[in-house]
XYZ file of C-alpha atoms in Angstrom:
515
model
C 0.000 0.000 0.000
C 2.905 2.329 0.693
C 3.822 2.764 -2.995
C 0.340 2.293 -4.487
C -0.872 5.875 -4.065
C -0.553 7.356 -7.517
C -2.337 10.326 -8.986
C -3.861 9.075 -12.264
C -1.945 10.353 -15.268
C -5.166 11.007 -17.144
C -6.375 13.206 -14.285
C -3.130 15.174 -14.417
C -3.481 15.578 -18.171
C -6.948 17.095 -17.714
C -5.150 20.113 -16.309
C -3.171 20.529 -19.522
C -6.334 20.122 -21.609
C -7.892 23.149 -19.942
C -5.057 25.366 -21.165
C -4.140 24.636 -24.757
C -1.014 26.351 -26.026
C -0.149 27.218 -29.602
C 2.679 25.242 -31.179
C 4.901 28.024 -32.471
C 8.476 27.358 -31.293
C 11.075 26.002 -33.700
C 14.519 24.489 -33.198
C 16.273 27.876 -33.111
C 13.786 29.265 -30.567
C 14.344 26.285 -28.295
C 18.126 26.497 -28.630
C 18.109 30.172 -27.640
C 15.748 29.433 -24.762
C 18.124 26.722 -23.531
C 21.196 28.955 -23.790
C 19.434 31.699 -21.870
C 18.314 29.232 -19.218
C 21.728 27.646 -18.676
C 24.191 30.549 -18.652
C 24.160 32.282 -15.291
C 25.772 32.241 -11.854
C 27.399 28.869 -12.516
C 29.909 30.214 -15.006
C 30.159 33.743 -13.611
C 30.902 32.599 -10.049
C 31.592 28.861 -9.737
C 34.671 29.046 -11.955
C 36.513 30.010 -8.773
C 35.005 27.075 -6.878
C 36.036 24.669 -9.647
C 39.582 26.083 -9.537
C 39.771 25.503 -5.777
C 38.777 21.847 -6.204
C 40.381 20.756 -9.475
C 42.790 23.461 -10.602
C 43.302 23.477 -14.393
C 41.577 20.077 -14.514
C 38.273 21.899 -14.116
C 38.045 21.852 -17.921
C 37.438 18.107 -17.674
C 34.850 18.844 -14.994
C 32.810 21.003 -17.362
C 32.774 18.170 -19.925
C 31.659 15.550 -17.377
C 28.870 17.739 -16.006
C 27.741 18.592 -19.536
C 27.504 14.925 -20.555
C 25.404 14.044 -17.482
C 23.110 16.976 -18.207
C 22.733 15.975 -21.864
C 21.712 12.428 -20.916
C 19.298 13.687 -18.286
C 17.813 16.268 -20.645
C 16.944 13.614 -23.225
C 15.173 11.560 -20.551
C 13.500 14.601 -18.999
C 12.035 15.814 -22.287
C 10.047 12.615 -22.873
C 7.998 12.912 -19.701
C 7.729 16.701 -20.049
C 6.211 16.278 -23.514
C 3.783 13.650 -22.182
C 2.749 15.654 -19.102
C 3.039 19.369 -20.014
C 1.666 20.717 -16.721
C 3.048 22.534 -13.688
C 4.891 20.791 -10.878
C 7.982 19.637 -12.757
C 9.586 16.393 -11.517
C 7.202 16.302 -8.555
C 4.154 15.916 -10.816
C 5.855 13.326 -13.025
C 6.859 11.229 -10.011
C 3.351 11.431 -8.548
C 1.894 9.854 -11.689
C 4.488 7.099 -12.102
C 6.323 6.306 -8.865
C 3.661 7.099 -6.298
C 2.961 9.663 -3.618
C 5.814 8.999 -1.203
C 8.492 9.227 -3.920
C 6.730 12.301 -5.333
C 6.803 13.895 -1.883
C 10.529 13.208 -1.552
C 11.148 14.623 -5.026
C 9.128 17.742 -4.174
C 11.005 17.974 -0.871
C 14.315 17.725 -2.771
C 13.184 20.388 -5.247
C 13.165 22.841 -2.341
C 16.931 22.422 -2.378
C 17.043 22.832 -6.160
C 15.058 26.064 -6.264
C 15.109 27.854 -2.900
C 18.727 27.053 -2.048
C 19.735 27.783 -5.655
C 18.083 31.190 -5.372
C 20.210 31.802 -2.293
C 23.333 30.710 -4.175
C 22.593 33.085 -7.057
C 21.962 35.897 -4.587
C 25.377 35.295 -3.001
C 27.029 35.132 -6.421
C 25.369 38.396 -7.408
C 26.454 40.058 -4.173
C 30.097 39.178 -4.896
C 29.975 41.004 -8.217
C 27.949 43.883 -6.772
C 30.347 44.474 -3.879
C 33.351 44.021 -6.174
C 31.955 46.676 -8.491
C 31.323 49.009 -5.549
C 34.829 48.384 -4.171
C 36.395 49.300 -7.508
C 34.726 52.683 -7.164
C 35.520 53.213 -3.478
C 32.166 52.152 -2.018
C 32.791 48.538 -1.020
C 31.123 47.188 2.106
C 33.207 45.988 5.091
C 34.029 42.281 5.278
C 31.522 41.459 8.000
C 28.696 42.615 5.679
C 29.834 40.624 2.644
C 29.886 37.042 3.937
C 27.975 35.113 6.579
C 29.400 33.409 9.688
C 29.405 30.044 7.935
C 31.699 31.158 5.097
C 34.091 28.244 4.758
C 36.822 27.170 2.397
C 38.496 23.977 1.264
C 41.987 23.344 2.628
C 44.351 22.169 -0.077
C 46.503 19.770 1.939
C 43.572 18.021 3.695
C 40.812 18.191 1.099
C 38.161 18.694 3.783
C 36.122 21.693 4.915
C 36.886 23.800 7.953
C 35.630 27.024 9.475
C 38.902 28.772 8.716
C 40.207 31.250 6.192
C 43.995 31.643 6.005
C 44.284 29.682 9.235
C 42.012 31.907 11.333
C 38.298 32.115 11.974
C 36.458 34.116 9.329
C 35.252 37.573 10.375
C 32.141 37.433 8.187
C 28.847 38.168 9.845
C 25.968 38.844 7.450
C 25.850 39.118 3.644
C 23.726 42.241 3.499
C 23.628 42.672 -0.300
C 22.489 39.098 -0.924
C 19.879 39.406 1.834
C 18.422 42.609 0.384
C 18.326 41.206 -3.162
C 16.346 38.144 -2.033
C 13.831 40.312 -0.196
C 13.491 42.694 -3.147
C 12.771 39.812 -5.519
C 10.222 38.413 -3.034
C 8.374 41.715 -3.041
C 8.335 41.774 -6.833
C 6.954 38.224 -6.995
C 4.186 39.023 -4.522
C 3.258 42.066 -6.602
C 3.032 39.891 -9.719
C 6.093 40.924 -11.689
C 6.482 39.395 -15.162
C 9.181 39.630 -17.823
C 8.625 40.363 -21.464
C 10.299 38.424 -24.243
C 12.249 41.516 -25.345
C 13.712 42.189 -21.891
C 14.601 38.528 -21.456
C 16.291 38.384 -24.862
C 18.352 41.469 -23.974
C 19.496 39.869 -20.702
C 20.535 36.715 -22.564
C 22.558 38.756 -25.054
C 24.206 40.760 -22.256
C 25.480 37.548 -20.660
C 26.714 36.105 -23.953
C 28.465 39.337 -24.979
C 30.147 39.555 -21.552
C 31.485 36.001 -21.858
C 32.637 36.575 -25.445
C 34.472 39.731 -24.355
C 36.169 37.791 -21.563
C 37.316 35.062 -23.962
C 38.552 37.549 -26.571
C 40.659 39.538 -24.084
C 41.964 36.672 -21.945
C 42.826 34.273 -24.791
C 45.974 36.189 -25.940
C 47.308 36.029 -22.360
C 47.222 32.222 -22.186
C 50.528 30.602 -21.180
C 51.164 26.861 -21.136
C 52.979 27.085 -17.791
C 49.703 28.065 -16.092
C 48.269 24.602 -16.813
C 50.904 22.791 -14.731
C 50.195 20.727 -12.769
C 47.021 19.847 -14.663
C 45.489 17.688 -11.910
C 46.798 18.993 -8.570
C 44.055 17.164 -6.638
C 43.702 14.230 -9.044
C 40.379 12.926 -10.341
C 38.882 12.779 -6.872
C 37.266 9.960 -4.924
C 33.666 9.447 -3.774
C 32.674 11.602 -0.788
C 35.898 13.650 -0.951
C 34.323 16.667 -2.654
C 37.598 17.592 -4.386
C 39.405 16.741 -7.606
C 37.927 16.718 -11.109
C 34.805 14.813 -10.027
C 34.266 17.086 -7.035
C 34.494 20.126 -9.287
C 32.150 18.497 -11.835
C 29.597 17.922 -9.076
C 29.801 21.590 -8.047
C 29.648 23.102 -11.514
C 26.703 20.889 -12.422
C 24.929 23.968 -11.054
C 26.180 25.845 -14.121
C 24.074 23.640 -16.424
C 20.848 23.510 -14.421
C 18.069 25.291 -16.279
C 18.076 23.202 -19.453
C 14.650 21.859 -18.426
C 13.232 25.154 -19.713
C 13.509 23.537 -23.157
C 11.561 20.431 -22.218
C 8.872 22.426 -20.420
C 8.140 24.195 -23.714
C 7.232 20.890 -25.406
C 3.532 21.791 -25.568
C 4.377 24.906 -27.610
C 6.871 23.279 -29.974
C 6.338 22.609 -33.644
C 7.392 19.078 -34.589
C 8.612 18.199 -31.055
C 10.097 14.872 -32.165
C 12.683 16.796 -34.163
C 12.963 20.193 -32.489
C 13.141 19.215 -28.807
C 16.328 17.123 -29.140
C 17.850 19.832 -31.359
C 17.045 22.482 -28.758
C 18.292 20.385 -25.856
C 21.508 19.120 -27.387
C 22.134 22.324 -29.330
C 21.848 24.610 -26.304
C 23.915 22.311 -24.089
C 26.574 21.965 -26.808
C 26.840 25.744 -27.267
C 27.012 26.330 -23.509
C 29.603 23.583 -23.037
C 31.827 25.131 -25.732
C 31.469 28.582 -24.126
C 32.217 27.144 -20.682
C 35.313 25.315 -21.927
C 36.611 28.464 -23.617
C 36.002 30.509 -20.452
C 37.718 27.867 -18.312
C 40.650 27.567 -20.748
C 41.263 31.311 -20.946
C 40.813 31.845 -17.193
C 43.266 29.065 -16.349
C 45.747 29.903 -19.097
C 45.840 33.647 -18.487
C 46.637 33.632 -14.748
C 46.634 30.058 -13.430
C 44.013 28.283 -11.378
C 45.826 26.241 -8.752
C 43.914 25.517 -5.522
C 44.669 28.214 -2.985
C 45.646 30.688 -5.724
C 44.119 34.137 -6.288
C 41.511 32.921 -8.785
C 40.182 30.192 -6.488
C 39.489 32.742 -3.751
C 37.725 35.360 -5.861
C 34.020 36.091 -5.451
C 33.868 37.626 -8.944
C 36.356 35.449 -10.878
C 35.768 36.646 -14.460
C 35.937 40.338 -13.590
C 38.941 39.591 -11.339
C 40.866 37.883 -14.159
C 40.312 40.784 -16.552
C 41.511 43.298 -13.973
C 44.615 41.214 -13.262
C 45.609 40.916 -16.928
C 45.336 44.638 -17.611
C 41.705 45.257 -18.589
C 40.160 46.833 -15.471
C 37.504 48.775 -17.368
C 36.256 45.717 -19.246
C 36.421 43.779 -15.987
C 34.076 46.341 -14.474
C 31.772 46.007 -17.474
C 31.684 42.214 -17.167
C 30.917 42.610 -13.474
C 28.180 45.099 -14.339
C 26.734 42.642 -16.877
C 26.483 40.013 -14.130
C 24.921 42.564 -11.783
C 22.349 43.474 -14.421
C 21.416 39.979 -15.604
C 21.613 37.699 -12.556
C 18.742 39.085 -10.397
C 16.302 37.714 -12.968
C 17.736 34.272 -12.189
C 16.802 34.682 -8.519
C 13.315 35.660 -9.621
C 12.986 32.575 -11.822
C 14.255 30.218 -9.117
C 11.905 31.615 -6.490
C 9.017 31.613 -8.966
C 9.590 27.923 -9.680
C 9.830 27.125 -5.967
C 6.561 28.830 -5.068
C 4.693 27.106 -7.913
C 5.928 23.653 -6.907
C 4.938 24.236 -3.277
C 1.614 25.638 -4.513
C 1.001 22.418 -6.463
C 1.909 20.273 -3.442
C -0.503 22.296 -1.323
C -3.297 21.770 -3.845
C -2.623 18.036 -3.626
C -3.177 18.229 0.134
C 0.428 17.414 1.052
C 1.040 20.892 2.498
C -1.367 23.194 4.396
C -4.189 24.688 2.314
C -3.160 28.179 3.416
C -0.043 27.921 1.262
C -2.168 27.729 -1.888
C -4.170 30.858 -1.069
C -4.038 33.608 -3.682
C -3.733 37.321 -2.917
C -7.068 39.068 -3.665
C -5.374 42.035 -5.363
C -2.166 40.695 -6.917
C -3.492 37.178 -7.716
C -0.226 35.593 -6.581
C 0.420 32.910 -3.914
C 1.592 35.533 -1.432
C 1.840 33.344 1.681
C 4.172 30.739 0.206
C 6.088 33.450 -1.664
C 6.906 35.329 1.546
C 7.824 32.117 3.374
C 10.120 31.119 0.499
C 11.608 34.615 0.309
C 12.446 34.710 4.021
C 14.239 31.363 3.855
C 16.119 32.349 0.674
C 17.195 35.663 2.194
C 18.682 34.023 5.279
C 20.319 31.242 3.245
C 21.999 33.955 1.173
C 22.984 36.026 4.194
C 24.579 33.206 6.169
C 26.170 30.727 3.729
C 28.751 30.847 0.888
C 27.909 30.260 -2.749
C 29.823 26.967 -3.075
C 28.019 25.273 -0.177
C 24.616 26.537 -1.333
C 25.305 25.421 -4.923
C 26.392 21.951 -3.785
C 23.292 21.503 -1.602
C 21.135 22.650 -4.494
C 22.898 20.168 -6.776
C 22.169 17.330 -4.341
C 18.435 17.995 -4.552
C 18.550 18.420 -8.316
C 20.489 15.205 -8.929
C 18.068 13.242 -6.748
C 15.069 14.643 -8.651
C 16.661 14.006 -12.064
C 17.452 10.394 -11.165
C 13.840 9.888 -10.049
C 12.563 11.266 -13.365
C 14.851 8.903 -15.304
C 13.532 5.934 -13.324
C 9.975 7.133 -13.894
C 10.404 7.364 -17.662
C 11.700 3.799 -17.867
C 8.926 2.504 -15.590
C 6.327 4.236 -17.758
C 7.792 2.621 -20.885
C 6.936 -0.743 -19.307
C 3.622 0.040 -17.627
C 2.081 2.188 -20.380
C 3.977 1.432 -23.606
C 1.106 2.562 -25.865
C 0.577 6.002 -24.317
C 1.226 8.787 -26.878
C 4.707 10.277 -26.594
C 5.320 13.508 -28.587
C 9.027 12.910 -27.976
C 10.657 9.527 -27.358
C 14.086 9.326 -25.757
C 16.366 7.471 -28.202
C 17.973 4.282 -26.858
C 16.157 4.817 -23.560
C 17.465 1.572 -22.011
C 21.006 2.865 -22.525
C 20.488 6.593 -22.005
C 18.322 6.104 -18.908
C 20.731 3.945 -16.873
C 23.664 6.162 -17.934
C 21.773 9.267 -16.795
C 21.000 7.656 -13.431
C 24.611 6.490 -13.037
C 25.884 9.976 -13.879
C 23.550 11.584 -11.335
C 24.604 9.094 -8.654
C 28.315 9.613 -9.436
C 28.034 13.399 -9.191
C 25.863 13.166 -6.075
C 28.499 11.210 -4.160
C 31.258 13.416 -5.583
C 29.734 16.407 -3.799
C 31.432 15.320 -0.596
C 30.101 13.901 2.654
C 30.752 16.992 4.731
C 28.713 19.122 4.639
C 26.663 18.463 1.483
C 25.597 14.814 1.607
C 25.366 14.969 5.406
C 22.927 17.873 5.089
C 20.973 16.097 2.337
C 20.571 12.997 4.541
C 19.284 15.186 7.367
C 16.912 16.932 4.943
C 15.624 13.602 3.567
C 14.974 12.208 7.081
C 13.154 15.415 8.013
C 11.078 15.112 4.837
C 10.059 11.536 5.646
C 9.015 12.566 9.149
C 6.855 15.398 7.780
C 5.313 13.038 5.233
C 4.327 10.293 7.667
C 3.307 12.629 10.502
C 1.364 15.145 8.394
C 1.266 14.961 4.606
C 0.242 11.310 4.164
C -2.999 11.616 6.135
C -3.853 15.042 4.640
C -3.277 13.937 1.036
C -6.210 14.027 -1.362
C -5.407 10.365 -2.061
C -5.828 9.409 1.603
C -8.924 7.373 2.541
C -11.871 9.740 2.911
C -10.244 12.565 0.921
C -10.709 11.182 -2.597
C -13.400 13.766 -3.404
C -10.691 16.434 -3.280
C -8.998 14.975 -6.377
C -11.399 16.682 -8.741
C -10.763 20.172 -7.590
C -12.335 21.440 -4.378
C -9.531 23.985 -4.431
C -10.301 26.040 -7.508
C -8.021 29.066 -7.217
C -5.807 29.498 -10.261
C -2.603 31.377 -10.821
C -1.785 33.602 -13.810
C -0.045 31.998 -16.777
C 3.661 31.408 -16.267
C 5.379 34.392 -17.937
C 8.855 33.068 -17.197
C 8.421 30.149 -19.566
C 5.846 31.135 -22.130
C 6.795 34.723 -22.953
C 10.358 34.024 -24.008
C 13.699 32.571 -22.962
C 14.236 32.430 -19.241
C 17.531 32.874 -17.463
C 18.828 30.095 -15.256
C 21.536 29.530 -12.695
């Protein structure tokens, strides 16, 4: 009985039938959407984190993370095309793997979205304070990093509460905290983004990265690549080496699911979805490799070096190699474009929690809609408060790793679900079918598991285990008996809660920007 509670797939699809969308997106549109969704804080900030873990070998890390994402994206797009409704991996798992697994996936997605929003806020604050410091207005250290700011020690490979051998003086990341609260206010008020504004933000990020590559490439020296693998390939649970860096910079690729979520609006999805997925990931991987190559080659990237400790690595490199003005412009580009990423992450989080509330797994109050703004204001403020304090108290690398843990768990669950559905409902229409699913699926799961354990036991996996145990307790003590699938609550399945949210402008008005 424990795994038999499933929300009927046909009932879920009724939701999609009430909101038909026009098929108007082609392969190029999807590729641009994917590029805009992927490029963000990961490359602008986590380059320094990758350098601290893998040194010049971080170039291999970008390739490994890209391959795992490509495999997962192919799997993800099949179920997204079949079930084009809100709720993401949570909804898919509910239909295929049952309520308890769906709850755990939804619980893990809190790490993917809310913690990721905190990570982006911290990344943005590093560029913002760096820009202010260049013009004489930088904030003091205790207002730029929280008390839990920690770094990896090169000779031990573990994590300690020390910086340069002494306790860190950080107290509260004020800029990150204020950004998270500002975005929360905008979401409560019902802020949307137009396609034109979004397209401009995408171009700003691409131009900034192209400028970095063009100026840093001539400064590349072969000596800066030695030793290539100072921490080796890494071992499970160590959190360092090439695999440790790949697990961290997986964050740089998250967002590709924006392509698969547009399946309902895609012309000829069998052809255009794989082109959009693979095309956008291929373009981003090439850009990431060029950025990594020029950053490493122009000034070195050994663990413990200046690049590995920078909070604004791309702007820092340009300033160090003699282009301070362009460095400021690249920093300004990140400042301008990255807040929209926080907005998208928090938007996604509130909508997933809203869906879980409507299924009865969370309190009904969380799915209440503001009478004036028509937004889920209660859950938005709760999410915003948690995001703001995450950002104020923790560093970007720890937040990104915790977010990756939740994302990898959810992606693995989706891959399992797709293969299960191939067996249980082989004749159900599939607008897009994953090629070689019995090869791609297991490889995607294996890749997610490998990266998950490469995140390191302390603190990432340890925190995830605590979070998972807490989630199970909440499920069995509260959510299971309140579920609309629980005995006596079945009448709720057909929509006692009738409040609806506005259409999702972050997906359907143009390319979104991701982490």
